[in-house]
Short mmCIF file of C-alpha atoms and ligand atoms in Angstrom, two decimals:
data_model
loop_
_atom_site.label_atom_id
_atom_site.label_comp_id
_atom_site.label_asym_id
_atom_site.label_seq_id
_atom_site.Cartn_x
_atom_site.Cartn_y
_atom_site.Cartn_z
CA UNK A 1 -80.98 -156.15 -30.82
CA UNK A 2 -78.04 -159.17 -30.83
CA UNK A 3 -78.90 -162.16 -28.81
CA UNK A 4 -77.18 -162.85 -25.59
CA UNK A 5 -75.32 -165.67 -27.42
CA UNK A 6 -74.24 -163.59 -30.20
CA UNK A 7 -72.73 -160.79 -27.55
CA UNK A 8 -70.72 -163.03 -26.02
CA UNK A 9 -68.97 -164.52 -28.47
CA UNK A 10 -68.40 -160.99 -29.59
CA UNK A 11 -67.11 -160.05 -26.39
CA UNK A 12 -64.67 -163.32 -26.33
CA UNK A 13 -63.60 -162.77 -29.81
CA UNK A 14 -62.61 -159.08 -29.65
CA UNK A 15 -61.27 -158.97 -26.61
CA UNK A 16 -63.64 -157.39 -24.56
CA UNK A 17 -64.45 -159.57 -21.78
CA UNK A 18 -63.02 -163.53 -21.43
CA UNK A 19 -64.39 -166.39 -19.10
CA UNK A 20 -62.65 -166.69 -15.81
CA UNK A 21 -60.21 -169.02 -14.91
CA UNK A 22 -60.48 -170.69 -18.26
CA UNK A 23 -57.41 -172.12 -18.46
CA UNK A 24 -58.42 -174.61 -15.42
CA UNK A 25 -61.91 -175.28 -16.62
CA UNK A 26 -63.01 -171.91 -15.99
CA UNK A 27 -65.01 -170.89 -12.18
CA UNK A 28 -68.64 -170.47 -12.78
CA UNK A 29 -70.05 -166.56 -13.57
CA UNK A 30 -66.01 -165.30 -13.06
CA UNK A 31 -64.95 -162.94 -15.78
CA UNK A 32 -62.41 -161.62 -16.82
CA UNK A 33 -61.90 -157.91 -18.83
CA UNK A 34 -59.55 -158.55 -21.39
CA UNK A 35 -57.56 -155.18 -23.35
CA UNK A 36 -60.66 -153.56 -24.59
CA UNK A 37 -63.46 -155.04 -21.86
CA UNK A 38 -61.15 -153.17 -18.94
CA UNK A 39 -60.49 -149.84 -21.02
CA UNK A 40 -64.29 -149.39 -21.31
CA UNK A 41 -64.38 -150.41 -17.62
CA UNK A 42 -62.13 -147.63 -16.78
CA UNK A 43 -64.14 -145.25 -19.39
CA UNK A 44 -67.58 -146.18 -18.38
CA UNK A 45 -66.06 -144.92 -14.44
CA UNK A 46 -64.63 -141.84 -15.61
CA UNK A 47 -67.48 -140.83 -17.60
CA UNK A 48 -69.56 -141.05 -14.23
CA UNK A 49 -66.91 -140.00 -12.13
CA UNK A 50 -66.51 -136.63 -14.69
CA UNK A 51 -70.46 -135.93 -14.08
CA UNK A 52 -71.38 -137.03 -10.53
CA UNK A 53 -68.09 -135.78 -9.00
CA UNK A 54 -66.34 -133.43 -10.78
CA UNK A 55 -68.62 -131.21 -12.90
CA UNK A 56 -71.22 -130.90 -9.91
CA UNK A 57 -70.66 -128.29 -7.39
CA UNK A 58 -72.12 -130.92 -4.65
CA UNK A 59 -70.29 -133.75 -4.31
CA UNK A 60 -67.06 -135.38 -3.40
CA UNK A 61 -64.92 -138.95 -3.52
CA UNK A 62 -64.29 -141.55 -1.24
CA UNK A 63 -62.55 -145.00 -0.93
CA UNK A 64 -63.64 -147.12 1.75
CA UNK A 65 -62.34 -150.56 2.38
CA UNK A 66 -63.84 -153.70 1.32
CA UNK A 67 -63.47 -155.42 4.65
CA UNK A 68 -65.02 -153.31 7.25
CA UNK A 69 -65.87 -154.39 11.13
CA UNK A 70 -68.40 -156.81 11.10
CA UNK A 71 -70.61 -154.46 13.66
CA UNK A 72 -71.11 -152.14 10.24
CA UNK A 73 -72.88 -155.27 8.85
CA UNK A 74 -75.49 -155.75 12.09
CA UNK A 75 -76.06 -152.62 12.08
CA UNK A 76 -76.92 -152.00 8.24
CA UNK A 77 -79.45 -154.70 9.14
CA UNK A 78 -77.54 -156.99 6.14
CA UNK A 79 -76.80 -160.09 8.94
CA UNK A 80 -80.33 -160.32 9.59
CA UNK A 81 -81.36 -159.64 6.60
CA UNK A 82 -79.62 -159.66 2.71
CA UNK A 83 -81.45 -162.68 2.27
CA UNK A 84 -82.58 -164.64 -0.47
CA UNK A 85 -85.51 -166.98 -0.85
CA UNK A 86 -83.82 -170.06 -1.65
CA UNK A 87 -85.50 -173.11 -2.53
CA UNK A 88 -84.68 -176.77 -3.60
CA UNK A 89 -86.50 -178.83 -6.54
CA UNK A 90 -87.04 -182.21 -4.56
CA UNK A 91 -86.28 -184.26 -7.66
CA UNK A 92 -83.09 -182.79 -9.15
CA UNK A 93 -82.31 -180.66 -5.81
CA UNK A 94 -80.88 -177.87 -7.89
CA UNK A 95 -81.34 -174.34 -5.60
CA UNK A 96 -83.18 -171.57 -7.30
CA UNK A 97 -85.05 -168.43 -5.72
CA UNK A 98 -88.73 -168.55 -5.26
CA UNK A 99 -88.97 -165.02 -6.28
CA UNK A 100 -87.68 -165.62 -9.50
CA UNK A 101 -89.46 -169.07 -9.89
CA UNK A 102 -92.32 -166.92 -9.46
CA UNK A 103 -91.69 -163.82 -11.20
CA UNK A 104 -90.95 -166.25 -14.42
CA UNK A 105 -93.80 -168.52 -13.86
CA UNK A 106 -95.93 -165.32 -14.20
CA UNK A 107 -94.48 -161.74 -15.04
CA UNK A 108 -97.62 -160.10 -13.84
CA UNK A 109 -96.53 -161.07 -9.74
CA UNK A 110 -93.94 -159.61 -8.25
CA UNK A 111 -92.75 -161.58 -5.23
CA UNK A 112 -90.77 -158.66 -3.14
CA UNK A 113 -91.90 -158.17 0.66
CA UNK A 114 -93.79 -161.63 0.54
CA UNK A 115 -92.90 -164.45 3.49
CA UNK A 116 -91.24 -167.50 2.48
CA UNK A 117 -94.28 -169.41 3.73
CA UNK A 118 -96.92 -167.38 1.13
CA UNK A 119 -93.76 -168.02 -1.66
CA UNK A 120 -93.76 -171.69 -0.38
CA UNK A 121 -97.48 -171.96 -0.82
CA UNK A 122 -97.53 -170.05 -4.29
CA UNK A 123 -95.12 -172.66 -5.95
CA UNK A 124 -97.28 -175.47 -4.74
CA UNK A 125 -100.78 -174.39 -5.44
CA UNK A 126 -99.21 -172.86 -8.50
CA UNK A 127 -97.98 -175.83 -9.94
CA UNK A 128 -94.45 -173.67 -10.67
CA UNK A 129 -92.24 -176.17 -13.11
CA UNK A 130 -88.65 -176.68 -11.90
CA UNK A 131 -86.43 -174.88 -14.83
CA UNK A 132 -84.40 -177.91 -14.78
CA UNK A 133 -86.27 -180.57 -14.77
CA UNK A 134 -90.00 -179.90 -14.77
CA UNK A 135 -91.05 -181.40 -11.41
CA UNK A 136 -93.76 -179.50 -9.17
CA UNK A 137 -92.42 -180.79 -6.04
CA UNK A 138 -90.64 -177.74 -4.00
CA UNK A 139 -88.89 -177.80 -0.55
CA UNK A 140 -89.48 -175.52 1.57
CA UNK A 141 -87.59 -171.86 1.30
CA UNK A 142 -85.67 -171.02 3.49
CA UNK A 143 -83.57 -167.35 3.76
CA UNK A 144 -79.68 -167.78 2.25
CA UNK A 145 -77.73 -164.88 3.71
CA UNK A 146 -75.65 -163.41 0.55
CA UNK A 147 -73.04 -162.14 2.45
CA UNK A 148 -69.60 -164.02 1.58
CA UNK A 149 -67.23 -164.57 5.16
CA UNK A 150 -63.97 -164.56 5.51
CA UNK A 151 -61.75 -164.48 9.13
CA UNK A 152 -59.36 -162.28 9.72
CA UNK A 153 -56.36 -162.80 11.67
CA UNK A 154 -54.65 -166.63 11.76
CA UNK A 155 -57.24 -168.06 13.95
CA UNK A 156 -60.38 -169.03 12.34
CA UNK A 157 -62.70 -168.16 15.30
CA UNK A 158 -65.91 -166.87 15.48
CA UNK A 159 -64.44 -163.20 16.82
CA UNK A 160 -62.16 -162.91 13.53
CA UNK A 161 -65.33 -163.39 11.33
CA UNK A 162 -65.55 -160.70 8.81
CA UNK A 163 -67.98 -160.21 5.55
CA UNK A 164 -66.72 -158.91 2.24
CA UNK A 165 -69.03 -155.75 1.64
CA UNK A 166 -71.89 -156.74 -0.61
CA UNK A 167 -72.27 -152.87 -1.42
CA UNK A 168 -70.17 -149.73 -1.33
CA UNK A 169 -72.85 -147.59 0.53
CA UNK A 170 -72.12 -148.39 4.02
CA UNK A 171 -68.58 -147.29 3.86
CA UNK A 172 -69.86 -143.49 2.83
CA UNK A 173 -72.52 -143.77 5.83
CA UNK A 174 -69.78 -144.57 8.84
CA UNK A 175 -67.64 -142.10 7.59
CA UNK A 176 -70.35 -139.67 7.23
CA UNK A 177 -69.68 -137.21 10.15
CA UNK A 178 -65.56 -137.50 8.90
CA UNK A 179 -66.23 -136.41 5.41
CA UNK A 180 -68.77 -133.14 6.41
CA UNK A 181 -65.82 -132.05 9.04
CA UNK A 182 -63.15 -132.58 6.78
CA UNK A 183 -64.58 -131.40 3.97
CA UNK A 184 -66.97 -128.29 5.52
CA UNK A 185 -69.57 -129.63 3.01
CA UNK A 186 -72.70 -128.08 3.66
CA UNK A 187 -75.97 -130.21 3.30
CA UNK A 188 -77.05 -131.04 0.38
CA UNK A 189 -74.25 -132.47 -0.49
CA UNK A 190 -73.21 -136.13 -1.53
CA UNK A 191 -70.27 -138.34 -1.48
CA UNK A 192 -69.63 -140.66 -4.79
CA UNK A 193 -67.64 -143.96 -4.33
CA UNK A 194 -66.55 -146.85 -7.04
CA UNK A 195 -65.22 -150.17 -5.74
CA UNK A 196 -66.15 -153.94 -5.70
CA UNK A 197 -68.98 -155.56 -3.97
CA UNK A 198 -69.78 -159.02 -3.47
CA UNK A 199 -72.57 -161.41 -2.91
CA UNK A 200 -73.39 -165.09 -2.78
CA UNK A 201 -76.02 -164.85 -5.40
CA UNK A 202 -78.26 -168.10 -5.62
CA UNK A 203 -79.05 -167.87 -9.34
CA UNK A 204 -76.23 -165.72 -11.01
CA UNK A 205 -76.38 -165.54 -14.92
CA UNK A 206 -77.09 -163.52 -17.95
CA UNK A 207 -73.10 -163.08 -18.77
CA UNK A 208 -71.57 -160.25 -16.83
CA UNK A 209 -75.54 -159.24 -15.35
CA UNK A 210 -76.03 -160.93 -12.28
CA UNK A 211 -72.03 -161.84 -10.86
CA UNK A 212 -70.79 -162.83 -7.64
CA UNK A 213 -68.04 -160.30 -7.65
CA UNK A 214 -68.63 -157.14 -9.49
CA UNK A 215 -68.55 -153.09 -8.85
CA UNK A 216 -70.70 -150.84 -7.82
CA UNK A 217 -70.76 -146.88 -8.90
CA UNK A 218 -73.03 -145.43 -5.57
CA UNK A 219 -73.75 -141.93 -4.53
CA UNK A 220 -74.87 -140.85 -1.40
CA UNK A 221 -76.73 -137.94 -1.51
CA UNK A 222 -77.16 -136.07 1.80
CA UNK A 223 -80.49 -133.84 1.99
CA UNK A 224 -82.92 -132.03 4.72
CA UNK A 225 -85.80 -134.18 5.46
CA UNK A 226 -88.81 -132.59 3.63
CA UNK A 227 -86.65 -131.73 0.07
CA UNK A 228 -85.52 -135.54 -0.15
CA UNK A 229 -88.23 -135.84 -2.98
CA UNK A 230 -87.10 -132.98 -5.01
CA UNK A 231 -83.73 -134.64 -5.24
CA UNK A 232 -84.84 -138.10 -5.62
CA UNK A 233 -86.34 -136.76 -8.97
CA UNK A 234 -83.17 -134.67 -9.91
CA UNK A 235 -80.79 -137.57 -9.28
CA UNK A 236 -83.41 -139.56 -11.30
CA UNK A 237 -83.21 -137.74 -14.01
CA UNK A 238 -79.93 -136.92 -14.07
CA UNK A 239 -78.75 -140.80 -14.37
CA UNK A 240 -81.08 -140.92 -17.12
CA UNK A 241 -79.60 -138.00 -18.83
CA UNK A 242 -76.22 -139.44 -18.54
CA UNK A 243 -77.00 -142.77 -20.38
CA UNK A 244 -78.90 -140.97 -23.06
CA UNK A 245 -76.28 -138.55 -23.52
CA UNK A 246 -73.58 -141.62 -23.56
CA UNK A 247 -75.73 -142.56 -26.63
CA UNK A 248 -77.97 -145.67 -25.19
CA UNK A 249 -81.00 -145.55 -27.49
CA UNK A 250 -84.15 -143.88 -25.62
CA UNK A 251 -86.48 -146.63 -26.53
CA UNK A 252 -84.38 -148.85 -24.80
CA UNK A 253 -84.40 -146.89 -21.35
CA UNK A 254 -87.59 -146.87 -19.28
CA UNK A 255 -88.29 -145.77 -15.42
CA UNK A 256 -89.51 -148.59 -13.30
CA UNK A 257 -90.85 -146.56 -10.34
CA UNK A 258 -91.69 -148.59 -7.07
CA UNK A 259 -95.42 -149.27 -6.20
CA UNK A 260 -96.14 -147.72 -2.47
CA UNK A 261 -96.96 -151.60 -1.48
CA UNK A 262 -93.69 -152.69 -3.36
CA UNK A 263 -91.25 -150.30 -1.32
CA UNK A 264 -88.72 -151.53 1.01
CA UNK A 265 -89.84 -150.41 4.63
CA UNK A 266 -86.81 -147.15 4.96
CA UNK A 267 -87.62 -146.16 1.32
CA UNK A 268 -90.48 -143.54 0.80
CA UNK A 269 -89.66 -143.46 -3.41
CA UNK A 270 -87.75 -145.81 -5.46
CA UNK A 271 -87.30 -146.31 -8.99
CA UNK A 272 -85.60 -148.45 -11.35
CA UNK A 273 -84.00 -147.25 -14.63
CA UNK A 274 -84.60 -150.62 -16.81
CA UNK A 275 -82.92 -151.19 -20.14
CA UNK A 276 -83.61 -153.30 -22.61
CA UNK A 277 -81.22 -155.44 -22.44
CA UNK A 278 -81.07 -158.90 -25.29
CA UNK A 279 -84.24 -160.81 -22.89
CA UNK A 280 -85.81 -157.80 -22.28
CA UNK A 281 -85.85 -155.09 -19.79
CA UNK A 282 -84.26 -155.98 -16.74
CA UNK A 283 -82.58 -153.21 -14.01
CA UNK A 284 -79.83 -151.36 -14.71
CA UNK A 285 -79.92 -148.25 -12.01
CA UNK A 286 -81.15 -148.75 -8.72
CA UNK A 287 -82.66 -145.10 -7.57
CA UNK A 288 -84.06 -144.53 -3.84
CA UNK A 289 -84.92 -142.61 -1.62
CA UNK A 290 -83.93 -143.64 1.77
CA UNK A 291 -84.58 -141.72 4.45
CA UNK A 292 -82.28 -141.42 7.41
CA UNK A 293 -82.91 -144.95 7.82
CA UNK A 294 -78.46 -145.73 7.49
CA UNK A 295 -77.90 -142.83 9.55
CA UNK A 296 -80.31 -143.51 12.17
CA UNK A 297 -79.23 -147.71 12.14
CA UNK A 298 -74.99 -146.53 12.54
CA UNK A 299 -76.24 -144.05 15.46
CA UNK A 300 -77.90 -146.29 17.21
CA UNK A 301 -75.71 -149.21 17.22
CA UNK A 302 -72.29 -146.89 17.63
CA UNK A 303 -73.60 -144.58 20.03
CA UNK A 304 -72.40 -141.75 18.09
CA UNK A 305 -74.30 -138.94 17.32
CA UNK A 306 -74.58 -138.72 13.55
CA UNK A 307 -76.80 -135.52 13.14
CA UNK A 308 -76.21 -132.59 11.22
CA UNK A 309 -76.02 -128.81 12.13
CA UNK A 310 -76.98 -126.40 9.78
CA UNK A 311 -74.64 -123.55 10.19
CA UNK A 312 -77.42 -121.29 9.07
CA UNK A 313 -80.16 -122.23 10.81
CA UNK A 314 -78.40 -124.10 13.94
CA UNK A 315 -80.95 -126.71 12.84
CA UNK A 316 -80.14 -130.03 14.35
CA UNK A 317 -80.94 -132.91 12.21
CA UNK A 318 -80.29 -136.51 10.59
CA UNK A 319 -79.82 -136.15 6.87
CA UNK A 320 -82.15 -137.91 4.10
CA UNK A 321 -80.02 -139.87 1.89
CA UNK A 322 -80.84 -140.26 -2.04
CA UNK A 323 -79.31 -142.75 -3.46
CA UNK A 324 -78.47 -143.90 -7.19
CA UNK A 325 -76.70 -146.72 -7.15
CA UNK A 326 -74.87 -148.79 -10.56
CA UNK A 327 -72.74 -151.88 -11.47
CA UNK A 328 -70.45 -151.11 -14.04
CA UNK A 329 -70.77 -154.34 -15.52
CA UNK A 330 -74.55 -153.93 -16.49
CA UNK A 331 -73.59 -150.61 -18.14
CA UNK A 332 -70.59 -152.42 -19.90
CA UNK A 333 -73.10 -154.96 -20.93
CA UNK A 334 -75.65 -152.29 -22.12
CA UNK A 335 -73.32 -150.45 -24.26
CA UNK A 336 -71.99 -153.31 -25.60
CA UNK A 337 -75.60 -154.55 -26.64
CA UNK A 338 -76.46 -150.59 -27.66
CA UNK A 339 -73.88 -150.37 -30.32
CA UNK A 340 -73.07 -153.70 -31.68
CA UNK A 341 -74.27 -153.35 -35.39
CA UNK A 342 -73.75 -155.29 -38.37
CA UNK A 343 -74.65 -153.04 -41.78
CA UNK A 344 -74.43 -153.80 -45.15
CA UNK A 345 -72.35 -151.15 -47.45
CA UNK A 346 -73.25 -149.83 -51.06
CA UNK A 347 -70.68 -152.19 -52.17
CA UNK A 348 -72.88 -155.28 -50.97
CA UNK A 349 -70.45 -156.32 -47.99
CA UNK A 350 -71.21 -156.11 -44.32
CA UNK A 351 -69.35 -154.62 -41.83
CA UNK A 352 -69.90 -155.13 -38.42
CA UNK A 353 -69.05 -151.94 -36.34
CA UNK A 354 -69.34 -150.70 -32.35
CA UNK A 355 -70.67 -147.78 -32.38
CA UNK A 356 -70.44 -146.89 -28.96
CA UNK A 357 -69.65 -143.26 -27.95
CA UNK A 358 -66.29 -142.40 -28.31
CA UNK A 359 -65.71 -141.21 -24.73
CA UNK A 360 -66.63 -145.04 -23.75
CA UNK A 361 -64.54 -146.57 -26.85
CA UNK A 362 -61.50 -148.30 -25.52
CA UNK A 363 -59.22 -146.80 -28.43
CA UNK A 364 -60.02 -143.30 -29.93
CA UNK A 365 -57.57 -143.59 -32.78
CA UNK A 366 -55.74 -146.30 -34.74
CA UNK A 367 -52.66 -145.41 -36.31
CA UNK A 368 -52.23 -146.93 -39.85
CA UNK A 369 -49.02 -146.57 -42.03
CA UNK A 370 -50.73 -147.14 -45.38
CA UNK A 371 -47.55 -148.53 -46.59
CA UNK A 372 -45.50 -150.47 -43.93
CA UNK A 373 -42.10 -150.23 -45.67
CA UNK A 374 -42.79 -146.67 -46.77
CA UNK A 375 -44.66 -145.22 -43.82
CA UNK A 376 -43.63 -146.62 -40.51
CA UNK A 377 -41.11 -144.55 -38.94
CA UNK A 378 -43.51 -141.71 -39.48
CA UNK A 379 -46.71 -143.66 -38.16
CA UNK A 380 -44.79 -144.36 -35.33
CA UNK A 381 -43.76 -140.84 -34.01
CA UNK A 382 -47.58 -139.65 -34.96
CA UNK A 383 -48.83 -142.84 -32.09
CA UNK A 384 -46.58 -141.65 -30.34
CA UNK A 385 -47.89 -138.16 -30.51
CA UNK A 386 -51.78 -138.82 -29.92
CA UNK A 387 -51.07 -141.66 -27.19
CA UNK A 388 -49.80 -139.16 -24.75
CA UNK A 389 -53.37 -137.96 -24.78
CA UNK A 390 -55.56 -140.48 -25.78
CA UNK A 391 -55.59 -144.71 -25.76
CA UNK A 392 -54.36 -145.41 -29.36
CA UNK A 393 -53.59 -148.73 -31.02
CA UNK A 394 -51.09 -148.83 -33.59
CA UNK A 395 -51.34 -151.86 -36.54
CA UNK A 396 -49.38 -152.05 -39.72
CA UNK A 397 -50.57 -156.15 -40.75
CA UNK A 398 -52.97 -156.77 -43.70
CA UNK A 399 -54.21 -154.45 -45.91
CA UNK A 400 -55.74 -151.01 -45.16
CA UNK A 401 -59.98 -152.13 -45.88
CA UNK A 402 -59.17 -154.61 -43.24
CA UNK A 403 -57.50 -152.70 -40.40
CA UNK A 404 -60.61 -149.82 -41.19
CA UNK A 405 -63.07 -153.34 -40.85
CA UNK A 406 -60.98 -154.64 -37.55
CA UNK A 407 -61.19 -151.13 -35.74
CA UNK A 408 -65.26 -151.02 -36.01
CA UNK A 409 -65.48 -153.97 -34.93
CA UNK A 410 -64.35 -153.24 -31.56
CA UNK A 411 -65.49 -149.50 -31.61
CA UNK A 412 -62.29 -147.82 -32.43
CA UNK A 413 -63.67 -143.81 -33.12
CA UNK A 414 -60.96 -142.65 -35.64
CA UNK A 415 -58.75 -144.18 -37.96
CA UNK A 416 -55.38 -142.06 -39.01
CA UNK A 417 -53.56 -143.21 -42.47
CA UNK A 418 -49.99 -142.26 -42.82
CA UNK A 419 -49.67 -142.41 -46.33
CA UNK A 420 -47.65 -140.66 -49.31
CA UNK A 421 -48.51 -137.41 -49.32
CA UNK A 422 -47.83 -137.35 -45.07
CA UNK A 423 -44.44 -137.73 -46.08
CA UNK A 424 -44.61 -134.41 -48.41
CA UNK A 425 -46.91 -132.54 -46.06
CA UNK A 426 -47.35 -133.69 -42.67
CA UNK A 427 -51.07 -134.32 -43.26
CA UNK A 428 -53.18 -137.51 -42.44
CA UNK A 429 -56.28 -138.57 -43.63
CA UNK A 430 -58.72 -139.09 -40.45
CA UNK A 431 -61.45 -141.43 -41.05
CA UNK A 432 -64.40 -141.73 -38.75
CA UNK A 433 -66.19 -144.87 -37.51
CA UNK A 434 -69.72 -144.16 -37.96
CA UNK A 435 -70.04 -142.31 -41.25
CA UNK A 436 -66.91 -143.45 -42.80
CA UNK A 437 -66.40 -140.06 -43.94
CA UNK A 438 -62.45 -139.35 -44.23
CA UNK A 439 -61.22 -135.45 -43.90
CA UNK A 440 -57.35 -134.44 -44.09
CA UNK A 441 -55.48 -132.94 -41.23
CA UNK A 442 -52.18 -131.58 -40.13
CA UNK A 443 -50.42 -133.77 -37.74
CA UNK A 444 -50.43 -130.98 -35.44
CA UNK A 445 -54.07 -130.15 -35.22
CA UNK A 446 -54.81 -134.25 -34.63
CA UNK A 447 -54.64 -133.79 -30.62
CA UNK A 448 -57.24 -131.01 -30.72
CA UNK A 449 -59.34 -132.90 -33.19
CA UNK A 450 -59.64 -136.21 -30.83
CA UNK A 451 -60.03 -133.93 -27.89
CA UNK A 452 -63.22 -132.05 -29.43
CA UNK A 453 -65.10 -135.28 -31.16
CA UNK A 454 -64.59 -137.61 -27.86
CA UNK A 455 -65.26 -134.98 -25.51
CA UNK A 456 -68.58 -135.68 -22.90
N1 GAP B 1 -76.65 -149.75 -2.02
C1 GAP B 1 -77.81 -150.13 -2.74
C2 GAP B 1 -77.64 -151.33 -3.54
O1 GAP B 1 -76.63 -151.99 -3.49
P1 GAP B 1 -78.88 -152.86 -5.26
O2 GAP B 1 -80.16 -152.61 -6.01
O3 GAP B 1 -78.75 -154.11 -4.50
O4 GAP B 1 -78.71 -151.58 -4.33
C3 GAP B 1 -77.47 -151.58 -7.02
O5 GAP B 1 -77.67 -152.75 -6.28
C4 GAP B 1 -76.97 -151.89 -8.42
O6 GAP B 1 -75.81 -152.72 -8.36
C5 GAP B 1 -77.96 -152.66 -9.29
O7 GAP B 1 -78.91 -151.81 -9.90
C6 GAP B 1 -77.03 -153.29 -10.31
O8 GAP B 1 -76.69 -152.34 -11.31
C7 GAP B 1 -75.79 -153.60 -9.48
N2 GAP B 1 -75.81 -155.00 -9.00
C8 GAP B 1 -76.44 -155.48 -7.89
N3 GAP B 1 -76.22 -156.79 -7.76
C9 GAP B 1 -75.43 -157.16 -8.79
C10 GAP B 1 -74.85 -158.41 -9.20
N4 GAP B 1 -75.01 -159.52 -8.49
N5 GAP B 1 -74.10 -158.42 -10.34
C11 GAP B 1 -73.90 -157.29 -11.04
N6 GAP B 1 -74.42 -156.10 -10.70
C12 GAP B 1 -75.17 -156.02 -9.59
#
């Protein structure tokens, strides 16, 4: 496994993801996808958009505004309480959460559901070192609402206050009762939604793993009460299925599942899917079970009836929700950290490659006129065959061992040579990533060759 160090000066180098703001001194944990960092983005969504969405029979799209009335917010129970522990070293006064203070102090304790004033009294009688500077000395914690706030409107007043959304889910619960009439969904069904979420995280870090501003892949899954644990293990296993199958390594996945004690108070099952990502295993996939707990909280503070009738049955009842919920940028980070390899050939050199799976890799094929002079004008109509179909890159500089070296680098699945016999036959040579392994093909029978091999 690289070292968190070594991925992001990979990811800088390449292309795939820059520091933000740089130019003007950069803004702290702000980044930036460059060319290749925003392809896999977009990759990485329609993968899970292809297998949550449109291959299932159950469930359908939605794109909900990132400013929302702020009554969504009280309701959700996020004014009162997306909190974090925050406390202060008294020496150096930098802010970290107790939680994590504690969690790191000893891995064995988890601090979720404790008070501030039993975290406060841990980190004293503890003897928990600031990570700064060493001191013992804590103030007291006090709850740091992660919500950022805006106004709306030209008059910065208390009734113009508005939060950006700090997840996608609420925006699938109000429109709940609009989707099932619009759609004639019958229950279960679920509704799938990608967009950006912020939050005024205390302690962000680990590169693009903990942001302020990042995006969140949720789906709502809509089920009878009594069956909501049936489909909290199919949509368990189901994300799990999906990373394996987009080729993360299965002794870096594990299932974190929630202690009873450790639950949050709406959620009867939770689990985590944890990867192992360059300090260890850490969350990637937040899974739970929830209850009608967001139904239940938007009835009773809109006064609209939320319930569901079963067509069937003329059952009359408030969904369970399953949810599996995702940030893209801790999948870009995993795959990045998956399939960064550096190998050493027969020949005695290295080459580093990114063998990530080609439906995620931000170029399929590179189009390579073996001989500039000779072979341009026809490399040139063959990109401009395959890039109708697939993202290509097209490079003609240096010599042909280093354009094959630059394309594995950044996880390029195919390399086509236009060389002298093209010009006789209309053939290429097709040389693949991975195994290195070249084959010849008509130019013709390229499209339906990339098609098959990056198919998921
Ligand atoms: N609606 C449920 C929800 O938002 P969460 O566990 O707070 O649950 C779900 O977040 C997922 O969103 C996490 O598992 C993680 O992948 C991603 N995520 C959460 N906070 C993040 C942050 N500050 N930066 C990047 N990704 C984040």
């Amino acid at each position: 496994m690289v070292t968190l160090d070594q991925l992001v000066q990979y990811a800088k180098t390449t292309g795939y993801i820059f520091q933000g703001s740089e130019l003007y001194g950069g803004l702290a944990n702000t980044w930036d996808y460059g060319p290749l960092g925003s392809l896999l983005k977009q990759n990485i969504k329609n993968a899970w958009l292809q297998k949550f969405q449109r291959e299932t029979p159950y469930n359908v799209l939605l794109d909900s505004s990132i400013l929302m009335n702020s009554e969504v917010w009280q309701a959700s129970g996020h004014v009162s309480g997306f909190n974090d522990p925050l406390t202060e070293c008294r020496k150096c006064h930098q802010r970290f959460r107790a939680d994590s203070l504690i969690h790191e102090h000893n891995p064995e304790v988890s601090a979720e559901g404790w008070h501030n004033e039993q975290m406060s009294a841990y980190l004293l009688d503890h003897h928990v070192s600031c990570p700064n500077c060493e001191a013992t000395d804590w103030m007291p914690i006090r709850s740091f609402n992660m919500m950022f706030q805006t106004y709306q409107g030209v008059v910065l007043e208390q009734a113009n206050q508005i939060y950006l959304r700090p997840e996608t889910a609420q925006g699938i619960f109000i429109q709940f009762k609009s989707i099932q009439r619009t759609t004639r969904k019958r229950i279960p069904f679920g509704v799938c939604q990608i967009g950006k979420a912020f939050r005024n995280e205390i302690t962000p870090g680990n590169f693009v793993f903990r942001t302020r501003e990042f995006e969140q892949m949720e789906l709502e899954f809509f089920v009878k009460p009594g069956t909501e644990l049936e489909w909290f293990d199919y949509w368990k296993q189901f994300c799990m299925d999906w990373l394996i199958d987009l080729g993360l390594k299965t002794d870096y996945l594990e299932f974190d599942d929630h202690k009873p004690e450790a639950l949050s108070h709406y959620s009867n099952a939770t689990t985590d899917i944890r990867f192992r990502f360059p300090w260890g295993f850490d969350e990637l996939w937040g899974i739970a079970s929830r209850t009608d707990f967001d139904l239940k909280a938007h009835q009773t503070h809109s006064g609209e009836n939320m319930s569901y009738l079963d067509p069937d049955t003329n059952e009359r009842y408030l969904p369970y929700v399953i949810e599996p919920s995702v940030g893209v940028e801790r999948l870009v980070l995993a795959f990045l950290a998956n399939g960064l390899d550096e190998e050493t050939l027969e020949t005695g050199d290295t080459r580093q490659v990114m063998r990530i799976h080609p439906a995620l890799a931000p170029y399929k094929v590179a189009v390579l006129p073996l001989v500039k002079k000779e072979h341009a004008e026809k490399a040139k109509h063959v990109y401009k065959h395959v890039s109708r179909h697939v993202d290509a890159v097209y490079d003609d500089t240096q010599n042909i061992g280093k354009r094959y070296r630059r394309q594995d680098a950044i996880g390029t699945y195919l390399c086509v040579t236009i060389d002298h016999q093209t010009m006789d036959d209309d053939t290429v040579t097709v040389r693949n990533r991975d195994t290195m392994a070249q084959i010849r093909l008509p130019i013709d029978a390229l499209r339906d060759h990339i098609e098959q091999i990056s198919a998921f």
